[in-house]
Amino acid sequence: MMEKAYADKINQLKAEAVTWVKLAFTDIDGVHRGKYVNIEKFISILEKGAGFCDCVLGWDINDQLYDNSEFTGWHTAFPDAKYRVDISTERRLPDEGGMPFYLVNFVNDNGEPHPICPRSLLQGVVAKAKSMNINIKLAFEYEFFVFDETPDSIRAKNYRDLKHLTPGNFGYSLLRTNTHSELYHDFLHYCEQMNFSLEGIHCETGPGVWEAALLYDDALAMSDKASLFKTFCKSFFQKKNLMATFMAKCSMDYPGQSGHIHQSLLDATTGESLFYDESADHQMSPLMQHYIAGQQQYLSAFLPMCAPTINSYTRLVKGFWAPTAATWGIENRTTALRVIGDSAASMRVEFRLGAADANPYLAAAAIISAGLLGIENGLQPTAAIKGNAYEQEHSLPGNLQLASNLRDAVRDFKACAEVEQVFGPQFSQHFIASRLWEVREYEKQVTDWQLQRYFEII
């Protein structure tokens, strides 16, 4: 028998005379994939389910199939990966005549969450928190460059000598937001229409750099919004013959692009803050200390889920506003974990390691899981860092140092006993395979640096 929510949705769409619907999911890299379906097909999907070829869970961002995955490949003959529509994610696409849009979750044959579906993975982490009577609130912040270019022009230029939307650094510039106010207003309104409203937006330091802070929400809903923000932000600008990029670092001349995550834990029954304790040092409750300690302890091991690309590690450089060790401090922007707030409403921890290129579902799953392990095991954090964290890393235990490249980060991920315990063996093995594939694809390349360095002189 069809779920009542599905039946009600079908009746609503029929009453509106909706003819087409758009569906999407994110792959392991956080790239949205999907399709249009007519209303009759959509009704059939709600009633019976449907599937995408499971290659979509076994290829890279260039649609190249992994050759090292057990889950999917030529050896499996690429059956369908079944999915179900999450109708609670409905948006009406403002630039497609109000067409309904939905996210989907992959499921197994028995209807249970698929082990390597990124969104389902986060749902499982959130469910674990709920079993501990914890509700998690998140807020993502993204930095991104905007270029006066098109997908064709960047390729014609071979990604070199690109024209930024605006020149100069101009951090927090009123001049830039005044001059381009129409573009900013259009973007703010678009974000509201797409149900990923912003708390704030400003010019960040660097030519054409914007920083947007999404308005906080429950962990899964916030990760949906963060994921959709990245995709629809890019399409918003491309429709205006501009381009936005969320690469962790698109030029060595400028700081990298972050994807910071603010986290608050609430009592799931009362809604009260679990982080705030008026009588404690810095008003940090014992539970908050355990949560931070868990993130310190497991940040190195879970790093590939937060820094998943080759490019991610060009951002993790001392003195460039990104951490290189699992440090924490009170209102300290040189640490990986920044404690903020002096009231129950404001008390939170900012995860500053996250890069803009991370899959929001996997980054959220990683940091929340690390924090929950800290609570479960009663872990204690190191002393808070005061002053410049980069200058004090030598005094920290070795397991708090972060890998400087993806291959080493995957090594640490693979060596951590808790990885399979927390994320499941199938996801863990598949994710390792996907990141090692990424490393191998990179290592096949002869770079401009190598040519300039060696071609003549060696």
mmCIF file of N, CA and C in Angstrom, residues 16 18-19 30 33 36 53 104 120 125 135 174 185 207 220 284 313 328 331 341-343 351 356 370 406 419 439:
data_model
loop_
_atom_site.group_PDB
_atom_site.id
_atom_site.type_symbol
_atom_site.label_atom_id
_atom_site.label_comp_id
_atom_site.label_asym_id
_atom_site.label_seq_id
_atom_site.Cartn_x
_atom_site.Cartn_y
_atom_site.Cartn_z
ATOM 1 N N GLU A 16 -2.410 20.503 -9.371
ATOM 2 C CA GLU A 16 -1.667 21.625 -9.943
ATOM 3 C C GLU A 16 -1.398 21.448 -11.443
ATOM 4 N N VAL A 18 0.771 19.504 -12.756
ATOM 5 C CA VAL A 18 2.211 19.358 -12.979
ATOM 6 C C VAL A 18 2.444 18.268 -14.024
ATOM 7 N N THR A 19 3.300 18.526 -14.967
ATOM 8 C CA THR A 19 3.579 17.552 -16.028
ATOM 9 C C THR A 19 4.980 16.959 -15.962
ATOM 10 N N GLY A 30 30.098 14.279 -4.329
ATOM 11 C CA GLY A 30 29.182 15.376 -4.061
ATOM 12 C C GLY A 30 28.628 16.022 -5.316
ATOM 13 N N ARG A 33 23.715 14.394 -9.760
ATOM 14 C CA ARG A 33 23.309 13.701 -10.984
ATOM 15 C C ARG A 33 21.789 13.546 -10.926
ATOM 16 N N TYR A 36 15.013 14.528 -15.640
ATOM 17 C CA TYR A 36 13.603 14.887 -15.687
ATOM 18 C C TYR A 36 12.776 13.611 -15.858
ATOM 19 N N CYS A 53 21.395 3.257 -13.186
ATOM 20 C CA CYS A 53 22.506 2.339 -13.392
ATOM 21 C C CYS A 53 23.534 2.558 -12.285
ATOM 22 N N VAL A 104 16.802 12.156 -3.955
ATOM 23 C CA VAL A 104 16.490 10.742 -3.760
ATOM 24 C C VAL A 104 17.581 10.089 -2.927
ATOM 25 N N SER A 120 22.486 8.794 2.641
ATOM 26 C CA SER A 120 22.053 7.769 3.586
ATOM 27 C C SER A 120 23.075 7.581 4.703
ATOM 28 N N VAL A 125 24.277 8.489 10.652
ATOM 29 C CA VAL A 125 25.012 9.181 11.715
ATOM 30 C C VAL A 125 24.052 10.017 12.563
ATOM 31 N N ASN A 135 20.331 16.152 19.268
ATOM 32 C CA ASN A 135 19.940 16.762 17.993
ATOM 33 C C ASN A 135 21.073 17.686 17.567
ATOM 34 N N LEU A 174 32.482 47.332 0.787
ATOM 35 C CA LEU A 174 31.178 47.922 0.518
ATOM 36 C C LEU A 174 31.119 48.428 -0.916
ATOM 37 N N HIS A 185 21.689 41.039 -5.043
ATOM 38 C CA HIS A 185 20.263 40.938 -4.709
ATOM 39 C C HIS A 185 19.613 39.761 -5.432
ATOM 40 N N PRO A 207 40.396 38.558 -5.654
ATOM 41 C CA PRO A 207 39.622 39.073 -6.778
ATOM 42 C C PRO A 207 38.398 38.218 -7.086
ATOM 43 N N LEU A 220 20.901 17.012 8.663
ATOM 44 C CA LEU A 220 20.607 16.491 7.328
ATOM 45 C C LEU A 220 20.068 17.590 6.424
ATOM 46 N N MET A 284 32.104 25.918 28.616
ATOM 47 C CA MET A 284 32.102 24.666 27.850
ATOM 48 C C MET A 284 31.697 23.501 28.741
ATOM 49 N N TYR A 313 44.648 19.565 -0.642
ATOM 50 C CA TYR A 313 45.835 19.657 0.210
ATOM 51 C C TYR A 313 46.723 20.844 -0.154
ATOM 52 N N TRP A 328 42.681 23.063 18.725
ATOM 53 C CA TRP A 328 41.454 23.784 19.062
ATOM 54 C C TRP A 328 41.802 24.965 19.952
ATOM 55 N N GLU A 331 37.910 31.117 20.284
ATOM 56 C CA GLU A 331 37.918 32.248 19.338
ATOM 57 C C GLU A 331 39.287 32.389 18.647
ATOM 58 N N GLY A 341 31.146 31.548 21.325
ATOM 59 C CA GLY A 341 29.901 31.749 22.053
ATOM 60 C C GLY A 341 30.087 31.933 23.538
ATOM 61 N N ASP A 342 29.130 32.655 24.123
ATOM 62 C CA ASP A 342 29.147 32.877 25.563
ATOM 63 C C ASP A 342 27.740 32.777 26.136
ATOM 64 N N SER A 343 26.852 32.083 25.410
ATOM 65 C CA SER A 343 25.482 31.885 25.882
ATOM 66 C C SER A 343 24.985 30.549 25.346
ATOM 67 N N PHE A 351 34.243 24.070 12.646
ATOM 68 C CA PHE A 351 35.207 23.178 12.005
ATOM 69 C C PHE A 351 35.834 23.940 10.852
ATOM 70 N N ALA A 356 35.973 23.923 0.472
ATOM 71 C CA ALA A 356 34.757 24.093 -0.312
ATOM 72 C C ALA A 356 34.514 22.929 -1.251
ATOM 73 N N ALA A 370 33.114 11.687 14.544
ATOM 74 C CA ALA A 370 34.288 11.868 15.398
ATOM 75 C C ALA A 370 33.883 12.424 16.756
ATOM 76 N N LEU A 406 46.730 13.524 -0.415
ATOM 77 C CA LEU A 406 45.602 12.596 -0.373
ATOM 78 C C LEU A 406 46.043 11.157 -0.150
ATOM 79 N N VAL A 419 37.054 3.315 11.568
ATOM 80 C CA VAL A 419 36.451 3.715 10.290
ATOM 81 C C VAL A 419 35.345 2.748 9.876
ATOM 82 N N VAL A 439 44.089 9.480 -6.728
ATOM 83 C CA VAL A 439 45.538 9.644 -6.646
ATOM 84 C C VAL A 439 46.213 9.088 -7.900
#
